[in-house]
Short mmCIF file of C-alpha atoms in Angstrom, two decimals:
data_model
loop_
_atom_site.label_atom_id
_atom_site.label_comp_id
_atom_site.label_asym_id
_atom_site.label_seq_id
_atom_site.Cartn_x
_atom_site.Cartn_y
_atom_site.Cartn_z
CA MET G 98 -56.74 -213.45 10.66
CA LYS G 99 -53.99 -211.01 11.64
CA GLN G 100 -56.28 -209.37 14.19
CA GLY G 101 -57.08 -212.75 15.76
CA THR G 102 -53.39 -213.62 15.98
CA ALA G 103 -52.64 -210.27 17.62
CA LEU G 104 -55.42 -210.76 20.18
CA LEU G 105 -54.13 -214.26 20.96
CA GLU G 106 -50.65 -212.85 21.54
CA VAL G 107 -52.04 -210.18 23.88
CA LEU G 108 -53.88 -212.88 25.83
CA ARG G 109 -50.74 -214.99 26.14
CA ASN G 110 -48.75 -212.02 27.37
CA TRP G 111 -51.43 -211.20 29.94
CA GLN G 112 -51.49 -214.80 31.18
CA GLU G 113 -47.71 -214.87 31.51
CA ALA G 114 -47.67 -211.57 33.38
CA TYR G 115 -50.37 -212.92 35.70
CA ARG G 116 -48.39 -216.11 36.42
CA LEU G 117 -45.23 -214.14 37.13
CA ARG G 118 -47.08 -211.76 39.42
CA TRP G 119 -48.22 -214.71 41.53
CA LYS G 120 -44.72 -216.19 41.42
CA ARG G 121 -43.35 -212.94 42.79
CA ARG G 122 -45.91 -212.96 45.60
CA ARG G 123 -44.91 -216.54 46.54
CA LEU G 124 -41.24 -215.54 46.61
CA LEU G 125 -41.99 -212.56 48.83
CA TRP G 126 -43.98 -214.78 51.18
CA ARG G 127 -41.04 -217.24 51.35
CA SER G 128 -38.74 -214.37 52.24
CA PHE G 129 -41.11 -213.09 54.91
CA ARG G 130 -41.22 -216.54 56.54
CA SER G 131 -37.42 -216.89 56.38
CA ARG G 132 -36.98 -214.03 58.87
CA HIS G 133 -37.42 -216.59 61.66
CA GLN G 134 -34.17 -218.27 60.54
CA LEU G 135 -32.13 -215.12 61.12
CA GLU G 136 -30.62 -213.86 64.35
CA CYS G 137 -29.39 -210.27 64.40
CA VAL G 138 -26.04 -210.12 66.20
CA SER G 139 -25.01 -206.58 65.26
CA ASP G 140 -27.62 -203.94 64.41
CA ARG G 141 -26.07 -200.64 63.34
CA THR G 142 -28.91 -199.51 61.10
CA GLU G 143 -29.41 -196.35 63.18
CA VAL G 144 -26.28 -194.87 61.56
CA ILE G 145 -27.55 -195.27 57.98
CA PRO G 146 -27.64 -191.81 56.35
CA LYS G 147 -30.45 -190.41 54.22
CA ASN G 148 -30.53 -191.51 50.57
CA PRO G 149 -28.07 -194.37 51.17
CA ILE G 150 -26.52 -196.94 48.88
CA LEU G 151 -26.89 -200.28 50.64
CA CYS G 152 -24.97 -203.51 50.04
CA PHE G 153 -26.40 -206.98 50.77
CA ALA G 154 -24.58 -210.33 50.87
CA THR G 155 -24.68 -213.82 52.31
CA MET G 156 -21.27 -215.16 53.37
CA ARG G 157 -19.67 -218.31 54.71
CA ASP G 158 -15.97 -218.44 55.68
CA GLU G 159 -14.89 -215.34 53.73
CA MET G 160 -12.17 -213.88 55.96
CA LEU G 161 -9.69 -214.11 53.12
CA ARG G 162 -11.69 -211.69 50.95
CA LEU G 163 -13.51 -209.50 53.47
CA PRO G 164 -10.93 -206.73 54.10
CA TYR G 165 -10.56 -205.93 50.39
CA TYR G 166 -14.29 -206.34 49.72
CA LEU G 167 -15.31 -203.86 52.40
CA ASP G 168 -12.60 -201.35 51.48
CA HIS G 169 -13.51 -201.50 47.78
CA TYR G 170 -17.21 -200.87 48.30
CA ARG G 171 -16.66 -198.21 50.93
CA CYS G 172 -14.45 -196.33 48.49
CA SER G 173 -17.10 -196.83 45.78
CA GLY G 174 -19.73 -195.14 47.93
CA VAL G 175 -21.62 -197.87 49.79
CA SER G 176 -23.23 -196.38 52.92
CA HIS G 177 -24.00 -199.55 54.87
CA PHE G 178 -23.61 -203.33 54.58
CA PHE G 179 -26.20 -205.97 55.45
CA ILE G 180 -24.47 -209.34 55.82
CA VAL G 181 -25.99 -212.74 56.59
CA VAL G 182 -23.31 -215.10 57.93
CA ASN G 183 -24.29 -218.69 57.23
CA ASP G 184 -22.68 -221.54 59.18
CA SER G 185 -19.27 -219.85 59.25
CA SER G 186 -16.30 -220.88 61.39
CA ASP G 187 -13.28 -218.86 60.20
CA GLY G 188 -13.88 -215.60 62.10
CA THR G 189 -16.07 -213.93 59.47
CA GLU G 190 -18.82 -213.15 61.98
CA GLU G 191 -16.43 -211.76 64.61
CA TYR G 192 -14.67 -209.55 62.07
CA LEU G 193 -17.91 -208.15 60.68
CA LYS G 194 -19.26 -207.36 64.14
CA GLN G 195 -16.29 -205.02 64.64
CA GLN G 196 -17.20 -202.91 61.59
CA SER G 197 -19.16 -199.74 62.36
CA ASP G 198 -20.97 -199.68 58.99
CA VAL G 199 -22.03 -203.36 58.93
CA SER G 200 -25.17 -204.94 60.37
CA VAL G 201 -24.88 -208.70 60.81
CA TRP G 202 -27.34 -211.60 60.96
CA THR G 203 -26.42 -215.24 61.47
CA THR G 204 -28.13 -218.51 60.59
CA ASP G 205 -27.30 -222.20 60.50
CA ALA G 206 -30.24 -222.96 58.20
CA SER G 207 -29.72 -224.53 54.78
CA TYR G 208 -28.21 -222.20 52.21
CA ARG G 209 -29.66 -224.29 49.39
CA GLU G 210 -33.18 -224.36 50.85
CA SER G 211 -33.11 -220.59 51.30
CA ARG G 212 -32.70 -220.30 47.53
CA PHE G 213 -28.96 -219.81 48.08
CA GLY G 214 -29.47 -217.01 50.57
CA VAL G 215 -31.91 -215.06 48.39
CA ASP G 216 -34.82 -215.53 50.80
CA TRP G 217 -32.80 -214.04 53.66
CA LEU G 218 -31.52 -211.09 51.67
CA THR G 219 -34.93 -210.34 50.18
CA TRP G 220 -36.37 -210.09 53.69
CA LEU G 221 -33.64 -207.61 54.68
CA GLN G 222 -34.20 -205.64 51.47
CA ILE G 223 -37.94 -205.51 52.19
CA LYS G 224 -37.30 -204.27 55.73
CA TYR G 225 -34.41 -201.87 55.15
CA GLY G 226 -34.01 -201.28 51.41
CA ASP G 227 -37.39 -200.00 50.24
CA GLY G 228 -36.78 -196.88 48.17
CA ALA G 229 -32.97 -197.07 48.36
CA TRP G 230 -30.42 -198.15 45.79
CA CYS G 231 -29.46 -201.69 46.82
CA LEU G 232 -26.38 -203.56 45.63
CA THR G 233 -26.30 -207.35 45.95
CA ALA G 234 -22.68 -208.51 45.75
CA ASP G 235 -21.06 -211.70 47.01
CA ALA G 236 -17.71 -211.59 48.80
CA ASP G 237 -15.96 -212.73 45.62
CA GLU G 238 -17.60 -210.09 43.37
CA ILE G 239 -15.94 -206.72 42.88
CA LEU G 240 -17.91 -204.29 40.72
CA VAL G 241 -16.26 -202.11 38.10
CA TYR G 242 -18.25 -199.86 35.77
CA PRO G 243 -17.61 -197.04 33.30
CA TYR G 244 -15.47 -194.31 34.87
CA SER G 245 -15.29 -196.29 38.13
CA GLU G 246 -11.79 -194.97 38.80
CA GLN G 247 -13.11 -191.38 38.84
CA ARG G 248 -16.82 -191.67 39.65
CA SER G 249 -18.62 -193.22 42.58
CA LEU G 250 -21.71 -195.40 42.78
CA ARG G 251 -23.48 -192.22 43.90
CA ASP G 252 -22.62 -190.59 40.56
CA LEU G 253 -23.88 -193.67 38.72
CA THR G 254 -27.16 -193.97 40.62
CA GLU G 255 -27.89 -190.24 40.34
CA TRP G 256 -27.55 -190.54 36.56
CA LEU G 257 -29.76 -193.63 36.50
CA ASP G 258 -32.38 -191.70 38.49
CA GLN G 259 -32.20 -188.82 36.03
CA VAL G 260 -32.93 -191.05 33.04
CA GLY G 261 -35.54 -193.10 34.88
CA ALA G 262 -33.57 -196.35 34.88
CA PRO G 263 -34.37 -198.42 38.01
CA ALA G 264 -31.62 -201.02 37.62
CA PHE G 265 -28.04 -201.62 36.49
CA GLY G 266 -26.62 -204.80 34.97
CA ALA G 267 -23.22 -206.44 35.34
CA LEU G 268 -21.53 -209.41 33.68
CA MET G 269 -19.68 -211.73 36.07
CA LEU G 270 -16.13 -212.12 34.70
CA ASP G 271 -14.14 -215.09 35.99
CA MET G 272 -10.59 -213.96 36.80
CA TYR G 273 -7.71 -216.42 37.12
CA PRO G 274 -3.91 -216.58 37.41
CA ARG G 275 -1.38 -217.83 34.91
CA GLY G 276 -0.34 -221.18 36.33
CA ALA G 277 -2.02 -223.68 38.63
CA ILE G 278 -4.61 -221.91 40.77
CA GLY G 279 -3.44 -223.54 44.00
CA ASP G 280 0.16 -222.37 43.54
CA GLN G 281 -0.60 -218.64 43.87
CA GLU G 282 -0.11 -216.62 47.06
CA TYR G 283 -2.68 -214.18 48.42
CA SER G 284 -3.04 -212.39 51.76
CA PRO G 285 -6.19 -210.75 53.21
CA GLY G 286 -6.41 -207.09 52.23
CA ASP G 287 -4.40 -207.47 49.03
CA ASP G 288 -5.97 -206.69 45.67
CA PRO G 289 -7.03 -210.18 44.48
CA PHE G 290 -6.72 -209.09 40.87
CA GLU G 291 -3.00 -208.68 41.14
CA THR G 292 -3.02 -212.47 41.60
CA LEU G 293 -6.03 -213.21 39.40
CA ASN G 294 -5.08 -210.88 36.56
CA TRP G 295 -6.23 -212.88 33.50
CA PHE G 296 -9.64 -213.50 31.92
CA ASP G 297 -11.30 -214.84 28.78
CA GLY G 298 -11.84 -211.93 26.41
CA GLU G 299 -13.93 -213.88 23.91
CA GLY G 300 -16.19 -216.92 23.61
CA TYR G 301 -19.30 -215.48 25.30
CA THR G 302 -22.84 -216.21 24.14
CA TRP G 303 -25.73 -213.80 24.52
CA GLU G 304 -29.24 -215.24 24.30
CA ARG G 305 -32.53 -213.38 24.70
CA LEU G 306 -35.01 -215.15 27.01
CA ALA G 307 -38.45 -213.74 26.29
CA ARG G 308 -40.20 -214.98 29.42
CA TYR G 309 -38.15 -212.82 31.76
CA ARG G 310 -37.18 -210.18 29.18
CA LEU G 311 -33.50 -210.74 29.85
CA ILE G 312 -30.34 -211.58 27.98
CA SER G 313 -28.63 -214.72 29.27
CA ILE G 314 -24.83 -214.66 29.11
CA ARG G 315 -22.52 -217.67 29.38
CA GLY G 316 -18.81 -218.08 28.77
CA GLY G 317 -15.41 -217.78 30.42
CA PRO G 318 -13.12 -220.54 31.68
CA ARG G 319 -15.88 -222.50 33.37
CA LYS G 320 -17.75 -222.93 30.10
CA ARG G 321 -14.51 -223.37 28.12
CA LEU G 322 -13.00 -226.08 30.36
CA PHE G 323 -15.53 -227.55 32.77
CA PHE G 324 -18.71 -227.49 30.68
CA LYS G 325 -17.38 -227.69 27.12
CA ASP G 326 -19.43 -230.87 26.48
CA ASN G 327 -22.57 -229.37 28.06
CA PRO G 328 -22.36 -225.60 27.48
CA ASP G 329 -26.00 -225.09 28.50
CA HIS G 330 -25.05 -226.26 32.00
CA ALA G 331 -22.36 -223.60 32.39
CA PRO G 332 -23.12 -220.94 35.02
CA HIS G 333 -25.04 -217.84 34.01
CA LEU G 334 -22.93 -214.70 34.04
CA HIS G 335 -25.60 -211.99 33.70
CA LYS G 336 -26.67 -210.19 36.87
CA VAL G 337 -28.90 -207.29 37.91
CA PRO G 338 -27.04 -206.40 41.10
CA LEU G 339 -27.94 -202.73 41.57
CA ILE G 340 -31.62 -201.76 41.86
CA ARG G 341 -33.62 -198.83 43.19
CA TRP G 342 -35.41 -201.26 45.48
CA SER G 343 -39.09 -201.68 46.22
CA ARG G 344 -40.53 -204.03 48.81
CA ARG G 345 -42.55 -205.52 45.95
CA TYR G 346 -39.43 -206.73 44.12
CA ALA G 347 -37.93 -210.22 44.37
CA TYR G 348 -34.94 -212.00 42.88
CA ILE G 349 -35.72 -215.40 41.37
CA SER G 350 -32.21 -216.84 41.09
CA SER G 351 -29.37 -215.14 42.96
CA ALA G 352 -29.12 -211.70 41.35
CA HIS G 353 -29.43 -213.21 37.86
CA ILE G 354 -33.19 -212.68 37.41
CA VAL G 355 -35.55 -210.30 39.16
CA LEU G 356 -39.28 -209.64 39.17
CA PRO G 357 -41.02 -207.52 37.93
CA ARG G 358 -39.37 -208.53 34.70
CA HIS G 359 -38.95 -205.01 33.27
CA LEU G 360 -35.95 -204.74 35.62
CA ASN G 361 -34.13 -207.39 33.57
CA SER G 362 -33.79 -205.21 30.46
CA VAL G 363 -30.44 -203.84 31.65
CA PHE G 364 -28.44 -205.58 28.88
CA ASP G 365 -30.81 -204.57 26.07
CA ALA G 366 -28.67 -202.41 23.77
CA ARG G 367 -31.76 -200.49 22.68
CA GLU G 368 -31.97 -198.99 26.16
CA GLN G 369 -28.45 -197.50 25.81
CA LEU G 370 -27.77 -197.97 29.50
CA PRO G 371 -24.31 -198.37 31.01
CA THR G 372 -23.40 -201.84 32.25
CA GLY G 373 -20.60 -203.06 34.48
CA VAL G 374 -18.54 -206.13 35.25
CA PHE G 375 -18.19 -208.12 38.44
CA LEU G 376 -14.54 -209.16 38.67
CA HIS G 377 -14.99 -212.64 40.11
CA SER G 378 -12.28 -213.81 42.54
CA LYS G 379 -13.56 -217.37 42.93
CA PHE G 380 -10.29 -218.88 41.71
CA LEU G 381 -8.02 -217.91 44.58
CA GLY G 382 -6.09 -220.92 45.85
CA GLU G 383 -8.59 -221.69 48.61
CA VAL G 384 -11.10 -222.80 45.98
CA ILE G 385 -9.46 -226.23 45.98
CA GLN G 386 -10.25 -226.95 49.61
CA LYS G 387 -13.66 -225.30 49.30
CA SER G 388 -14.41 -227.56 46.34
CA VAL G 389 -13.69 -230.59 48.53
CA GLU G 390 -16.16 -229.25 51.11
CA GLU G 391 -18.86 -228.19 48.66
CA LYS G 392 -18.73 -231.50 46.85
CA GLN G 393 -19.97 -233.04 50.11
CA ARG G 394 -22.27 -230.21 51.25
CA LYS G 395 -24.09 -229.88 47.89
CA GLN G 396 -25.34 -226.43 48.88
CA HIS G 397 -24.32 -224.24 45.97
CA PHE G 398 -26.16 -225.24 42.81
CA THR G 399 -29.75 -226.08 41.89
CA HIS G 400 -28.65 -229.17 39.96
CA SER G 401 -25.78 -230.21 42.23
CA GLY G 402 -25.26 -233.51 40.39
CA ARG G 403 -24.09 -231.63 37.30
CA TYR G 404 -21.27 -230.05 39.27
CA GLN G 405 -19.51 -233.08 40.70
CA SER G 406 -17.09 -233.29 37.78
CA TYR G 407 -16.61 -229.51 38.01
CA TYR G 408 -15.49 -229.83 41.63
CA ASN G 409 -13.30 -232.80 40.72
CA ARG G 410 -11.48 -230.72 38.11
CA LEU G 411 -10.93 -227.88 40.56
CA ILE G 412 -9.56 -230.27 43.17
CA GLU G 413 -6.95 -231.32 40.60
CA ASN G 414 -5.44 -227.79 40.80
CA PRO G 415 -5.87 -226.81 37.13
CA ASP G 416 -4.28 -224.03 35.12
CA LEU G 417 -7.14 -222.03 33.57
CA TRP G 418 -4.86 -219.89 31.39
CA CYS G 419 -4.85 -220.37 27.62
CA LYS G 420 -3.22 -218.64 24.64
CA SER G 421 -6.24 -216.39 24.12
CA SER G 422 -6.34 -215.24 27.76
CA GLN G 423 -6.04 -211.49 28.27
CA ALA G 424 -4.32 -209.62 31.08
CA TYR G 425 -6.65 -207.25 32.90
CA GLU G 426 -6.00 -203.56 32.28
CA GLY G 427 -9.15 -201.74 33.38
CA TRP G 428 -12.74 -200.89 32.50
CA GLU G 429 -11.95 -199.30 29.14
CA GLN G 430 -10.37 -202.56 28.01
CA LEU G 431 -13.53 -204.43 29.06
CA GLU G 432 -15.65 -201.96 27.10
CA SER G 433 -13.50 -202.39 24.00
CA LEU G 434 -14.08 -206.15 24.21
CA GLY G 435 -17.85 -205.69 24.44
CA LEU G 436 -18.05 -206.97 28.02
CA MET G 437 -19.45 -203.71 29.35
CA THR G 438 -20.67 -200.40 27.94
CA ARG G 439 -20.98 -196.79 29.01
CA GLY G 440 -24.25 -196.44 27.04
CA LYS G 441 -25.45 -192.82 27.09
CA TRP G 442 -23.53 -192.03 30.29
CA ASP G 443 -20.69 -189.63 29.48
#
């Protein structure tokens, strides 16, 4: 009886692996077709050095964040940026075209129908990222990791190579001010986390999802305030943003889930791998006007109907701070709270 049960389990696992392999092939084919939607307006790939660390992002109207974003990742060790500018009108494209380490593509195609930009970025990763360490980071995501004040992404990726780890995980941590979000001042180039210097230090849930061999993480102010009645609708916070890329790889949903699924084991404590945190600057004051726009565009979420009340609350200029909020102090604080770990990296 036990032998029959074991054989049945092996068969189920084989069938699931087979289905996911075909799913990955379909995603890669989608990405290949999406290349026709992209127009390269600034190709500086000839300056990419050997053994680079590459950064990929899709952006729309991000001039407020761009100067700090680029400076941060340059200082962290990124060699070159691949940016897709989607239907932007605030000077983002013009600014990026002036940067010597940025290659730029533009498109007016639907962000939602491109799987929120994933199809476009996967095509660029296939073409330029095969074999390289590739970081996928939105304009409002600033990566911190163990020893990030002293060690570069190069140090991190060299260690990951040494231990045979092909990927690195990061929890997306929503940062916010004390006081109404629309009442805070911020200028391009400033550190956004001097304005958004608070976060939820507790209240996170970690759930293992067997199909993709990942740990799903939810929490933070969006779950606490906007989705408290429907916590399963709160945004996922787990990401696999840094991968030693292969042209056979494909993200399923943003950088939250990737195939092959062994890459998703980055949060498994048994692996004893370091993990990081994306400091998320979504709640700068401009989020109010952007919420008005996105409520109409309906381009940002798979189930956009669930997020109408979320946008309504943001438009009301809320104060996300609460008595249990914690002021940000650095990566060691985040490790002490269990939001990141150094694993075996010392």
